[in-house]
Amino acid sequence: MRTELNNEPVNQYFVNVCTLKPRYSEARSGCRSQSPQLPIDKFGCIHAVAQVKMFTIRHVVTKNDLCLSSTVIGGSLAKLAYFSKVSRKRIRYPSSSSNVLDPADELNPPATLNDHDPVVHECSFMNVETEEQAWRLHFINFETKYIETCLDFVKRNFVRGARNMNGKTIKVTGGGAYKYKDLITDKLGFEVSKEDEIQCLIEGCNFLLKNIPDESFMYHRHGDPQYEFMGLPNEPAFPYLLVNIGSGVSILKVESDTTYERIGGTSLGGGSFWGLGSLLTKAKGFDELLELAERGDHRSVDMLVKDIYGGSYDLIGLPGDVIASSFGRAARSPRDASGTQYKEEDIARSLLISISNDIGQIACLNAKLHGIKRIYFGGFFIRCRPITMYTLTFAINYWSKGEIQALFLRHEGYLGAIGAFLKGTQESIDAHKYSWDEHLPGSSGLQHPVMVSFMRQNSSKVDFLELDCLEQPLASCPLLLSTETYSADTWDLAKDAEARDYWISCFERSVNEVAERAAQSQNDQSSAGERADKFKSKYLQKLSDLREQPFTFGSLTVRTLLDTRQQYLDEFQFSDPYLQQRIKDDEEVLQFLPSHLASIDAEEWPERQRIVVQGLLAGTSRRADAREHSCRLTNNASVEETISLLRGRRWLLDDLDAWIARLEGEPHRCAVIFVDSSGFDIIMGIFPFARELLRRGTDVILCTNSKPVMNEVTYSELFILAHNIAAMCDVIGGALAAGRLVVMESGQHSPCLDLSRIDERLVAAMALRGADLVLLEGVSKAVHTNHDARFRCDAIKVAIVDDAWLAGRLGGAAPRTVFSYEPAPPSGPATTDLAAPSVL
Amino acid sequence: MAQCDDSQSHCNGLAVAGCKGECVLPHMPWFGMDVGGTLAKLVYFEPTDVTEDEEQQEVETLRTIRRYLTGNVAYGSAGIRDVHLQMEGVRLGGRTGTLHFIRFPTSSMRAFIELTKEKKLATLADTICATGGGAYKFEHDFKTEVNLTLQKLDELNSLIQGIHFIDSLYLSECYYWSHPDIRDSEQCKKLPFDFSDPYPYLVVNIGSGVSILAVRSKDEYQRVSGTSLGGGTFLGLCCLLTGCQTYEEAIEMATHGDSTKVDKLVKDIYGGDYERFNLPGHIVASSFGHMLSPEHREDVTKCDLARATLVTITNNIGSIARMTALNQGIDKVVFVGNFLRVNPIAMKLLAYAMEYWSKGQLKALFLEHEGYMGAVGCLLELVKQKLS
C-alpha cells in the first residue's frame, strides 16, 4: 500500500490519498517541520516509505504534505489548487570538508547555502544522504456543477474535523467566490478569503509566461504543424492584451507585473455560447456543446455573402463563404418553422463561430486603440479547442490585416488558480523567486483531459497540471549571442514528421532495456519489477500520445522525449538506475589516468593539444549509443583498446588546426565546460582537456546536471572525482586548491542542455570570472541541442554521431565526428561586460 | 440613350440645360431598389405635377402601375408600403412628386418579378437601378423573365447619397434620444439633430448583417468595419428560440420580456458593482449566461428570450460601433437600417451605450427613413445618370 502511492500516475494521486488516510497520524509524526510557514496549515500528509539499501541503490523516497491553497470558482468551471511537498533522498558529497573553492560558496556564505550538508572528513566514494524537499503544485480543473462532489472530497481527505479548521483561510477567486462562499465555509469550516479575479488572472499569466517553456503558441489551422510554440521569453513581452473569455469577456491591457487596466470587454462570451447552446440544442454541458459544434456546418444556419449575392459574389471581390449574417438563414424559415430543420450541430457550430469571431473583432479593436501587437487569450471558453482558436486567430488576422498576433496559452484554464496560489503564498514563500518546471507525468497536457475516479460517477473528464518548484532559480546563459533568438533544440519533431517517427520509434524500441535496467538496479525490492512494468506502459502510452498529438506538451524534440522518460523513471521511483554503472565505470577508468596523463605530457605542445581533443572525441564516442536511444552502456572496446584507438587514430577534424592556432594566442580567462558521461568521457576526455587549459592560466568551471540522469556524471560524483584526480595530478590539485577549477551544477536534469534555463549561481560565476570559452560535448548537448547556438565568446562543440540516420541528417555517414570551434564574433561585446544577476 | 418620343410633355418645361428637344430624363416610372439579405426596399417617385395633357398621353401601363402602387398599402402577401414615411412635394430631376417607400421580403422576389411581368413594366423601361446583394443575385432572373436590366450601383455610394438627399429634404429627419437610460423611460425624448454640418461621421447600417462606414466628406468614405451579428441574427435567433415568424412578432415579444432573467449581470456574479474596474452591477456580464442552468431555463418566458436576444445583438453592435468610432477619431455615429424599424428599445440601448461608455463623447444619431437610404440613393442615381 505504501509504495502504491508513487506507482500510480499522478492523475490518480488524489484517489490514493483516500486509501492512505488511515496512515495520517503515523505519517504526520514522521514529518519534518522544516517547511516554510504556509498560509494554511497542513491538513494531512502522507508518508510513503520505500526501503533504502546501501549506498549503491538510491531512489526517491517521497513524503507529501498536501496543502489546499486556492480555489477558483468560475461561472462554469472550477479549479482547485493544492500543493504538496515532495521529499527526495539524494546523495551528496560533502563540500565543506576541503579547501576547494566552490563558486557557490564564493558567492554565498557556506553556512546558508549548504547547511544541510554534514561535514565529512575525508574524500572518497563515501557519500552522505540528504533529504531535500521540493514544492509541487497541483491544479485540477472541473465543471463547477461538481463543486459539491469536490468539496466533499476535500473534506474527506484533507480536513480532519472542522474543529481544526477554525480560523484557517482558503484563497478563493472568480465569480463563484461570492456564490459559493457559504458552501465552502459550511463544508470545510474555512474562512474564505476572496482575491480579485482579474489580478489573479494577470499574475497567473505572467507567471506561466515567465516559467513554463512553450507556454504560449500560435495556432495555424492549415499549418503543418498547426501549433507554433513561442519558447520561453525571459520576460513576458509587455505590453500585451489578455483577453479572458469566461462567462463574459474581459479585455486587459498588461504593462508589467503590477500595471494593468481593464480596457474593455463584452457580454458575449463563454456563458453566451453555453447558455444559447443549452436553449437551442439538447447538449448537456459545455464539452458536449463543443463536440457538437466540431461536427456541425454553420453554412446551413448562417447567411453567407453568396446567399445574398447569388452566384455573382466573385464580381464584388468578396469570398462567398464570408458570413454576412450569423443565423440569418434561420430568420427565413418558413411559417411552420419549428427549428427542427436545422441540425443541432450546425446551430452549435454557428454559435461558436459567431461568438469567437465577435470576441476576436472586439479584442482587435481594443488592441488597435492601444497600439498593442500581441493578444493572449485565456479563460475556459477556449479550452485549446482548434475550432475556437482558429476562429479567434482568423478574426484577429482579418481585422488587424495580420498585424496583431493571436496567442494562446497551454494552461489557460489555470491562470486564476495560479494567481490565487501566488497570493496565498506571498506571505511565506515568494514563488516568484523560484523557477518551476512542468511535471509531465502528472499533467494532462493540451487537449488531453483524463478520467478521474473521484468524479467517476459523473463521468467527467478533468484537466491536471503539476508544477515542480526547482531548487534553484534559473536564468539565461549570458554567453549566448542572443537570448532572444536562442532555441535549444535543433529539430522540431512536430514539424518534421520523418524525424518524429524515427525518434519515437527509437524510444519505443529502447524502453524494454531501460525498464530492465531500472528493475535490475533495485532487484532487492519486490516491487521493482512491477514498477518497471508500469513505467514501461505509461511511457509507451505517452509516446503513442505524442505520436498522435506532438503538441501536447509544447514543442516536441529529442530533448523533451528524453526528459519525459526521465520524469517517468522518477515517477516510478527509479531516480537513478545507472548509479552502480557510473561508479563502476569511474573506478575502472580512473586507474588508467596517471599513465594516460604521463603519455600526454611526453608529447610536444601541439601534439598534446591534438591528443586531448581526440580524448574528448573518444569519450563521446564510447557512449554515444548509450545515451541516445538504445541505452547500451556496453561498449565492446575495453578502456585499453579505446586508449590505443585514440593514440592510433587520426580523425578528420576541420577545426582542430584553427583551435590550436587559437591556443597559441592569449589564454582564455575562464572556460565553462558542460560535461556529459561519467567514466571514460569525464576522466580521459574532459580532465586532460581541462588540465591543458589550466596550465595556460585559464580558469575552468565544470558544469554537471543537478540531478542524476542516466549515465551522466552528477554534481556530487564529479566533485569527489575532482578530488581524487587532484591527488593524482598536481595541475588539477593545484587548480582545485586555488579555486581555479570549480565544479558547479547546471541546474538541469536532462541529458540535453537548454542554455536559456541554467542555474543562476552558474550564471553569476560566468559573469564573475569573465567566462570567454564554452565547451559543449556529446550528441545530446552539442547536436540534438545547441547545434545552432551562437555565442558571444569562443565556443567548442564536440560529438561523435554514431547514429546513421542522424549522421545523414547532418550530411554525412556515421560515425561522423563533430569538432567545431566557433570563434567569438568579431563585433561581439567583451565578456567582461556581463553583469551579475541582481538576485545574487 | 433613349430618344424621348413624347419629350415635351415629359420634360414639362424642365429647365434642364442642354435638353433641347432631346429629352434625357429616364422614362417614368422612376424606381430605386435595394435588395438586401432579408428585405428588398423599393422607392417610387410619383410625379404630382402631371398636367392634363400629360395624363392623357400617359400610357395605360404606366397609369396602371402608378395607381397600383399608390392605391394600395400592401402588395401580395408580403409587400408593404410605409405610408408614414411617404414624402410629398419632393423636387427630383425637375419634377415634383411624392416619394413612396415600399418593402417586401427578399424571399418574395419571385413574386415581385411576376408582378413586374404582369404589370408590363418592361414596356416602359429597360433598366432598374438597384443595389444590395440581390442586385447581383437576381440580375439574371430579371433579364430572362421580364427583360429588365438591373443596373448595379455601388452600395456605399447609394447609402450616403440617400442619407444626404433625405436629410436635406426633411428638417427632422435626423434625431437623437436625450437621456436614453432604458431604466428611466420617462426622461427619454426624441429630439431633432441638425445634420447640416455632418462630417466626419460614422454610418452603422444594420440590416441582416452590419456595415460600418466612415464618411469624411461628400466623396470620401469607406467601409471600415462590420459584423455578421445583425438584424438577421436577431430574427434568426428569435425564430429558433421562440418559434416566432416575423420581425414584428419578435419585437412585440421583446417589448414584453425581461432580459435580466436570461442574462447574467455583474451583480449576479459579484453581488454588486465590480468596483475595482468601475463596472456597475446592472451591466450585463454574460449574455444568456443564466441559461446554462436548467432551473433558470424553466424560469424564463419566450418574451424574456426575445428581449435578451434584442439586447445582446444591440449592445454588441453598439460596442463595435463605439470602438470603431474611437479608432477612426469620429464622434458622430448615425445608425440606419431596417433593424431599427419599430424598434425604440434598440435605439435607446444604442444611444445609452454610446453615451455611457464614451462618457458623453459620442453621439448616437438616427434617421426617420432608416432602412431606405440605399434605395433612395439608387433613385437619385437613375435620375442623375440620365441628366448628365
PDB file of N, CA and C in Angstrom, chain A residues 569-644:
ATOM      1  N   LEU A 569      10.679   7.803 -15.111  1.00  0.00           N
ATOM      2  CA  LEU A 569      11.518   6.971 -14.251  1.00  0.00           C
ATOM      3  C   LEU A 569      11.431   7.462 -12.810  1.00  0.00           C
ATOM      4  N   ASP A 570      11.533   8.768 -12.647  1.00  0.00           N
ATOM      5  CA  ASP A 570      11.439   9.352 -11.306  1.00  0.00           C
ATOM      6  C   ASP A 570      10.092   9.030 -10.681  1.00  0.00           C
ATOM      7  N   GLU A 571       9.072   9.147 -11.512  1.00  0.00           N
ATOM      8  CA  GLU A 571       7.715   8.957 -11.025  1.00  0.00           C
ATOM      9  C   GLU A 571       7.540   7.558 -10.446  1.00  0.00           C
ATOM     10  N   PHE A 572       8.234   6.606 -11.020  1.00  0.00           N
ATOM     11  CA  PHE A 572       8.124   5.240 -10.521  1.00  0.00           C
ATOM     12  C   PHE A 572       9.320   4.862  -9.660  1.00  0.00           C
ATOM     13  N   GLN A 573       9.900   5.866  -9.074  1.00  0.00           N
ATOM     14  CA  GLN A 573      10.968   5.710  -8.073  1.00  0.00           C
ATOM     15  C   GLN A 573      12.265   5.146  -8.610  1.00  0.00           C
ATOM     16  N   PHE A 574      12.460   5.260  -9.907  1.00  0.00           N
ATOM     17  CA  PHE A 574      13.759   4.860 -10.454  1.00  0.00           C
ATOM     18  C   PHE A 574      14.543   6.122 -10.753  1.00  0.00           C
ATOM     19  N   SER A 575      14.921   6.803  -9.719  1.00  0.00           N
ATOM     20  CA  SER A 575      15.533   8.088  -9.995  1.00  0.00           C
ATOM     21  C   SER A 575      16.960   7.932 -10.501  1.00  0.00           C
ATOM     22  N   ASP A 576      17.571   6.791 -10.227  1.00  0.00           N
ATOM     23  CA  ASP A 576      18.970   6.681 -10.640  1.00  0.00           C
ATOM     24  C   ASP A 576      19.388   5.238 -10.926  1.00  0.00           C
ATOM     25  N   PRO A 577      18.848   4.653 -11.971  1.00  0.00           N
ATOM     26  CA  PRO A 577      19.183   3.257 -12.260  1.00  0.00           C
ATOM     27  C   PRO A 577      20.637   3.062 -12.680  1.00  0.00           C
ATOM     28  N   TYR A 578      21.339   4.104 -12.993  1.00  0.00           N
ATOM     29  CA  TYR A 578      22.686   3.970 -13.553  1.00  0.00           C
ATOM     30  C   TYR A 578      23.793   4.212 -12.542  1.00  0.00           C
ATOM     31  N   LEU A 579      23.391   4.418 -11.294  1.00  0.00           N
ATOM     32  CA  LEU A 579      24.376   4.793 -10.287  1.00  0.00           C
ATOM     33  C   LEU A 579      25.517   3.775 -10.193  1.00  0.00           C
ATOM     34  N   GLN A 580      25.140   2.510 -10.066  1.00  0.00           N
ATOM     35  CA  GLN A 580      26.175   1.472  -9.922  1.00  0.00           C
ATOM     36  C   GLN A 580      27.108   1.469 -11.123  1.00  0.00           C
ATOM     37  N   GLN A 581      26.501   1.541 -12.279  1.00  0.00           N
ATOM     38  CA  GLN A 581      27.266   1.531 -13.515  1.00  0.00           C
ATOM     39  C   GLN A 581      28.269   2.679 -13.537  1.00  0.00           C
ATOM     40  N   ARG A 582      27.809   3.841 -13.141  1.00  0.00           N
ATOM     41  CA  ARG A 582      28.686   5.013 -13.184  1.00  0.00           C
ATOM     42  C   ARG A 582      29.874   4.845 -12.243  1.00  0.00           C
ATOM     43  N   ILE A 583      29.549   4.380 -11.056  1.00  0.00           N
ATOM     44  CA  ILE A 583      30.629   4.256 -10.079  1.00  0.00           C
ATOM     45  C   ILE A 583      31.638   3.199 -10.540  1.00  0.00           C
ATOM     46  N   LYS A 584      31.113   2.131 -11.097  1.00  0.00           N
ATOM     47  CA  LYS A 584      31.977   1.077 -11.603  1.00  0.00           C
ATOM     48  C   LYS A 584      32.868   1.636 -12.727  1.00  0.00           C
ATOM     49  N   ASP A 585      32.235   2.352 -13.633  1.00  0.00           N
ATOM     50  CA  ASP A 585      32.978   2.955 -14.745  1.00  0.00           C
ATOM     51  C   ASP A 585      34.077   3.876 -14.236  1.00  0.00           C
ATOM     52  N   ASP A 586      33.715   4.722 -13.313  1.00  0.00           N
ATOM     53  CA  ASP A 586      34.684   5.682 -12.784  1.00  0.00           C
ATOM     54  C   ASP A 586      35.882   4.960 -12.176  1.00  0.00           C
ATOM     55  N   GLU A 587      35.554   3.958 -11.378  1.00  0.00           N
ATOM     56  CA  GLU A 587      36.640   3.230 -10.704  1.00  0.00           C
ATOM     57  C   GLU A 587      37.547   2.541 -11.712  1.00  0.00           C
ATOM     58  N   GLU A 588      36.893   1.970 -12.722  1.00  0.00           N
ATOM     59  CA  GLU A 588      37.639   1.217 -13.718  1.00  0.00           C
ATOM     60  C   GLU A 588      38.586   2.117 -14.519  1.00  0.00           C
ATOM     61  N   VAL A 589      38.050   3.278 -14.908  1.00  0.00           N
ATOM     62  CA  VAL A 589      38.818   4.152 -15.789  1.00  0.00           C
ATOM     63  C   VAL A 589      39.898   4.917 -15.026  1.00  0.00           C
ATOM     64  N   LEU A 590      39.548   5.253 -13.777  1.00  0.00           N
ATOM     65  CA  LEU A 590      40.447   6.120 -13.026  1.00  0.00           C
ATOM     66  C   LEU A 590      41.868   5.560 -12.941  1.00  0.00           C
ATOM     67  N   GLN A 591      41.971   4.247 -12.874  1.00  0.00           N
ATOM     68  CA  GLN A 591      43.309   3.656 -12.722  1.00  0.00           C
ATOM     69  C   GLN A 591      44.187   3.873 -13.962  1.00  0.00           C
ATOM     70  N   PHE A 592      43.562   4.126 -15.092  1.00  0.00           N
ATOM     71  CA  PHE A 592      44.371   4.358 -16.302  1.00  0.00           C
ATOM     72  C   PHE A 592      44.810   5.814 -16.451  1.00  0.00           C
ATOM     73  N   LEU A 593      44.240   6.680 -15.622  1.00  0.00           N
ATOM     74  CA  LEU A 593      44.503   8.102 -15.817  1.00  0.00           C
ATOM     75  C   LEU A 593      45.970   8.494 -15.647  1.00  0.00           C
ATOM     76  N   PRO A 594      46.634   8.062 -14.565  1.00  0.00           N
ATOM     77  CA  PRO A 594      48.013   8.531 -14.384  1.00  0.00           C
ATOM     78  C   PRO A 594      48.902   8.212 -15.585  1.00  0.00           C
ATOM     79  N   SER A 595      48.777   7.014 -16.123  1.00  0.00           N
ATOM     80  CA  SER A 595      49.649   6.669 -17.244  1.00  0.00           C
ATOM     81  C   SER A 595      49.254   7.461 -18.486  1.00  0.00           C
ATOM     82  N   HIS A 596      47.959   7.679 -18.636  1.00  0.00           N
ATOM     83  CA  HIS A 596      47.495   8.459 -19.781  1.00  0.00           C
ATOM     84  C   HIS A 596      48.029   9.890 -19.705  1.00  0.00           C
ATOM     85  N   LEU A 597      47.957  10.476 -18.503  1.00  0.00           N
ATOM     86  CA  LEU A 597      48.456  11.843 -18.337  1.00  0.00           C
ATOM     87  C   LEU A 597      49.960  11.889 -18.633  1.00  0.00           C
ATOM     88  N   ALA A 598      50.643  10.861 -18.174  1.00  0.00           N
ATOM     89  CA  ALA A 598      52.088  10.820 -18.412  1.00  0.00           C
ATOM     90  C   ALA A 598      52.393  10.753 -19.898  1.00  0.00           C
ATOM     91  N   SER A 599      51.589   9.949 -20.605  1.00  0.00           N
ATOM     92  CA  SER A 599      51.857   9.816 -22.040  1.00  0.00           C
ATOM     93  C   SER A 599      51.538  11.122 -22.772  1.00  0.00           C
ATOM     94  N   ILE A 600      50.527  11.841 -22.287  1.00  0.00           N
ATOM     95  CA  ILE A 600      50.227  13.145 -22.885  1.00  0.00           C
ATOM     96  C   ILE A 600      51.408  14.086 -22.675  1.00  0.00           C
ATOM     97  N   ASP A 601      51.910  14.073 -21.446  1.00  0.00           N
ATOM     98  CA  ASP A 601      52.977  15.010 -21.110  1.00  0.00           C
ATOM     99  C   ASP A 601      54.283  14.723 -21.857  1.00  0.00           C
ATOM    100  N   ALA A 602      54.375  13.499 -22.351  1.00  0.00           N
ATOM    101  CA  ALA A 602      55.589  13.144 -23.091  1.00  0.00           C
ATOM    102  C   ALA A 602      55.610  13.793 -24.471  1.00  0.00           C
ATOM    103  N   GLU A 603      54.466  14.257 -24.932  1.00  0.00           N
ATOM    104  CA  GLU A 603      54.390  14.821 -26.287  1.00  0.00           C
ATOM    105  C   GLU A 603      54.749  16.299 -26.300  1.00  0.00           C
ATOM    106  N   GLU A 604      55.071  16.759 -27.508  1.00  0.00           N
ATOM    107  CA  GLU A 604      55.306  18.194 -27.714  1.00  0.00           C
ATOM    108  C   GLU A 604      53.989  18.934 -27.585  1.00  0.00           C
ATOM    109  N   TRP A 605      54.051  20.240 -27.422  1.00  0.00           N
ATOM    110  CA  TRP A 605      52.851  21.007 -27.126  1.00  0.00           C
ATOM    111  C   TRP A 605      51.728  20.864 -28.159  1.00  0.00           C
ATOM    112  N   PRO A 606      52.027  21.038 -29.481  1.00  0.00           N
ATOM    113  CA  PRO A 606      50.878  20.957 -30.421  1.00  0.00           C
ATOM    114  C   PRO A 606      50.255  19.558 -30.428  1.00  0.00           C
ATOM    115  N   GLU A 607      51.129  18.541 -30.364  1.00  0.00           N
ATOM    116  CA  GLU A 607      50.633  17.176 -30.374  1.00  0.00           C
ATOM    117  C   GLU A 607      49.772  16.898 -29.136  1.00  0.00           C
ATOM    118  N   ARG A 608      50.182  17.499 -28.041  1.00  0.00           N
ATOM    119  CA  ARG A 608      49.439  17.348 -26.794  1.00  0.00           C
ATOM    120  C   ARG A 608      48.010  17.863 -26.954  1.00  0.00           C
ATOM    121  N   GLN A 609      47.908  19.002 -27.608  1.00  0.00           N
ATOM    122  CA  GLN A 609      46.564  19.579 -27.812  1.00  0.00           C
ATOM    123  C   GLN A 609      45.720  18.654 -28.671  1.00  0.00           C
ATOM    124  N   ARG A 610      46.404  18.091 -29.677  1.00  0.00           N
ATOM    125  CA  ARG A 610      45.714  17.162 -30.560  1.00  0.00           C
ATOM    126  C   ARG A 610      45.201  15.943 -29.776  1.00  0.00           C
ATOM    127  N   ILE A 611      46.061  15.432 -28.926  1.00  0.00           N
ATOM    128  CA  ILE A 611      45.676  14.238 -28.160  1.00  0.00           C
ATOM    129  C   ILE A 611      44.515  14.523 -27.199  1.00  0.00           C
ATOM    130  N   VAL A 612      44.538  15.693 -26.553  1.00  0.00           N
ATOM    131  CA  VAL A 612      43.445  15.926 -25.597  1.00  0.00           C
ATOM    132  C   VAL A 612      42.115  16.120 -26.321  1.00  0.00           C
ATOM    133  N   VAL A 613      42.162  16.697 -27.497  1.00  0.00           N
ATOM    134  CA  VAL A 613      40.930  16.841 -28.271  1.00  0.00           C
ATOM    135  C   VAL A 613      40.436  15.468 -28.701  1.00  0.00           C
ATOM    136  N   GLN A 614      41.380  14.620 -29.142  1.00  0.00           N
ATOM    137  CA  GLN A 614      40.987  13.264 -29.512  1.00  0.00           C
ATOM    138  C   GLN A 614      40.430  12.492 -28.319  1.00  0.00           C
ATOM    139  N   GLY A 615      40.975  12.820 -27.144  1.00  0.00           N
ATOM    140  CA  GLY A 615      40.448  12.206 -25.926  1.00  0.00           C
ATOM    141  C   GLY A 615      38.993  12.566 -25.710  1.00  0.00           C
ATOM    142  N   LEU A 616      38.667  13.850 -25.972  1.00  0.00           N
ATOM    143  CA  LEU A 616      37.271  14.290 -25.857  1.00  0.00           C
ATOM    144  C   LEU A 616      36.390  13.475 -26.776  1.00  0.00           C
ATOM    145  N   LEU A 617      36.872  13.327 -28.028  1.00  0.00           N
ATOM    146  CA  LEU A 617      36.087  12.607 -29.022  1.00  0.00           C
ATOM    147  C   LEU A 617      35.926  11.145 -28.654  1.00  0.00           C
ATOM    148  N   ALA A 618      37.032  10.531 -28.196  1.00  0.00           N
ATOM    149  CA  ALA A 618      36.956   9.127 -27.814  1.00  0.00           C
ATOM    150  C   ALA A 618      35.958   8.951 -26.689  1.00  0.00           C
ATOM    151  N   GLY A 619      35.943   9.911 -25.788  1.00  0.00           N
ATOM    152  CA  GLY A 619      34.993   9.856 -24.673  1.00  0.00           C
ATOM    153  C   GLY A 619      33.560   9.890 -25.150  1.00  0.00           C
ATOM    154  N   THR A 620      33.269  10.811 -26.038  1.00  0.00           N
ATOM    155  CA  THR A 620      31.893  10.903 -26.506  1.00  0.00           C
ATOM    156  C   THR A 620      31.537   9.680 -27.340  1.00  0.00           C
ATOM    157  N   SER A 621      32.517   9.181 -28.060  1.00  0.00           N
ATOM    158  CA  SER A 621      32.272   8.030 -28.911  1.00  0.00           C
ATOM    159  C   SER A 621      31.881   6.812 -28.086  1.00  0.00           C
ATOM    160  N   ARG A 622      32.574   6.642 -26.969  1.00  0.00           N
ATOM    161  CA  ARG A 622      32.368   5.444 -26.168  1.00  0.00           C
ATOM    162  C   ARG A 622      30.953   5.308 -25.641  1.00  0.00           C
ATOM    163  N   ARG A 623      30.285   6.388 -25.562  1.00  0.00           N
ATOM    164  CA  ARG A 623      28.949   6.220 -25.008  1.00  0.00           C
ATOM    165  C   ARG A 623      27.877   6.925 -25.861  1.00  0.00           C
ATOM    166  N   ALA A 624      28.263   7.159 -27.102  1.00  0.00           N
ATOM    167  CA  ALA A 624      27.294   7.843 -27.963  1.00  0.00           C
ATOM    168  C   ALA A 624      26.003   7.048 -28.068  1.00  0.00           C
ATOM    169  N   ASP A 625      26.168   5.741 -28.288  1.00  0.00           N
ATOM    170  CA  ASP A 625      24.990   4.903 -28.407  1.00  0.00           C
ATOM    171  C   ASP A 625      24.199   4.852 -27.110  1.00  0.00           C
ATOM    172  N   ALA A 626      24.962   4.755 -26.069  1.00  0.00           N
ATOM    173  CA  ALA A 626      24.348   4.549 -24.772  1.00  0.00           C
ATOM    174  C   ALA A 626      23.334   5.646 -24.474  1.00  0.00           C
ATOM    175  N   ARG A 627      23.691   6.832 -24.848  1.00  0.00           N
ATOM    176  CA  ARG A 627      22.849   7.948 -24.480  1.00  0.00           C
ATOM    177  C   ARG A 627      21.572   8.006 -25.279  1.00  0.00           C
ATOM    178  N   GLU A 628      21.754   7.902 -26.577  1.00  0.00           N
ATOM    179  CA  GLU A 628      20.670   8.362 -27.422  1.00  0.00           C
ATOM    180  C   GLU A 628      19.413   7.533 -27.350  1.00  0.00           C
ATOM    181  N   HIS A 629      19.475   6.324 -27.760  1.00  0.00           N
ATOM    182  CA  HIS A 629      18.205   5.621 -27.759  1.00  0.00           C
ATOM    183  C   HIS A 629      18.306   4.176 -27.326  1.00  0.00           C
ATOM    184  N   SER A 630      19.385   3.538 -27.694  1.00  0.00           N
ATOM    185  CA  SER A 630      19.415   2.128 -27.369  1.00  0.00           C
ATOM    186  C   SER A 630      19.824   1.916 -25.923  1.00  0.00           C
ATOM    187  N   CYS A 631      20.440   2.952 -25.356  1.00  0.00           N
ATOM    188  CA  CYS A 631      20.802   2.894 -23.950  1.00  0.00           C
ATOM    189  C   CYS A 631      21.810   1.810 -23.634  1.00  0.00           C
ATOM    190  N   ARG A 632      22.519   1.362 -24.595  1.00  0.00           N
ATOM    191  CA  ARG A 632      23.528   0.351 -24.327  1.00  0.00           C
ATOM    192  C   ARG A 632      24.750   1.001 -23.721  1.00  0.00           C
ATOM    193  N   LEU A 633      25.072   0.602 -22.576  1.00  0.00           N
ATOM    194  CA  LEU A 633      26.285   1.139 -21.972  1.00  0.00           C
ATOM    195  C   LEU A 633      27.471   0.246 -22.306  1.00  0.00           C
ATOM    196  N   THR A 634      27.144  -0.912 -22.798  1.00  0.00           N
ATOM    197  CA  THR A 634      28.199  -1.875 -23.076  1.00  0.00           C
ATOM    198  C   THR A 634      28.894  -1.514 -24.369  1.00  0.00           C
ATOM    199  N   ASN A 635      30.038  -0.988 -24.229  1.00  0.00           N
ATOM    200  CA  ASN A 635      30.820  -0.753 -25.426  1.00  0.00           C
ATOM    201  C   ASN A 635      31.857  -1.865 -25.445  1.00  0.00           C
ATOM    202  N   ASN A 636      31.919  -2.526 -26.560  1.00  0.00           N
ATOM    203  CA  ASN A 636      32.775  -3.716 -26.597  1.00  0.00           C
ATOM    204  C   ASN A 636      34.243  -3.406 -26.349  1.00  0.00           C
ATOM    205  N   ALA A 637      34.633  -2.206 -26.758  1.00  0.00           N
ATOM    206  CA  ALA A 637      36.042  -1.869 -26.583  1.00  0.00           C
ATOM    207  C   ALA A 637      36.347  -1.664 -25.104  1.00  0.00           C
ATOM    208  N   SER A 638      37.410  -2.231 -24.652  1.00  0.00           N
ATOM    209  CA  SER A 638      37.827  -2.010 -23.275  1.00  0.00           C
ATOM    210  C   SER A 638      38.488  -0.647 -23.181  1.00  0.00           C
ATOM    211  N   VAL A 639      38.759  -0.246 -21.973  1.00  0.00           N
ATOM    212  CA  VAL A 639      39.397   1.049 -21.775  1.00  0.00           C
ATOM    213  C   VAL A 639      40.748   1.089 -22.507  1.00  0.00           C
ATOM    214  N   GLU A 640      41.509  -0.010 -22.368  1.00  0.00           N
ATOM    215  CA  GLU A 640      42.828  -0.043 -23.022  1.00  0.00           C
ATOM    216  C   GLU A 640      42.680   0.101 -24.535  1.00  0.00           C
ATOM    217  N   GLU A 641      41.712  -0.656 -25.055  1.00  0.00           N
ATOM    218  CA  GLU A 641      41.517  -0.604 -26.502  1.00  0.00           C
ATOM    219  C   GLU A 641      41.172   0.801 -26.970  1.00  0.00           C
ATOM    220  N   THR A 642      40.299   1.448 -26.184  1.00  0.00           N
ATOM    221  CA  THR A 642      39.901   2.799 -26.565  1.00  0.00           C
ATOM    222  C   THR A 642      41.101   3.735 -26.539  1.00  0.00           C
ATOM    223  N   ILE A 643      41.935   3.553 -25.506  1.00  0.00           N
ATOM    224  CA  ILE A 643      43.098   4.431 -25.416  1.00  0.00           C
ATOM    225  C   ILE A 643      44.035   4.208 -26.600  1.00  0.00           C
ATOM    226  N   SER A 644      44.188   2.957 -26.946  1.00  0.00           N
ATOM    227  CA  SER A 644      45.108   2.707 -28.055  1.00  0.00           C
ATOM    228  C   SER A 644      44.514   3.210 -29.365  1.00  0.00           C
TER     229      SER A 644
END
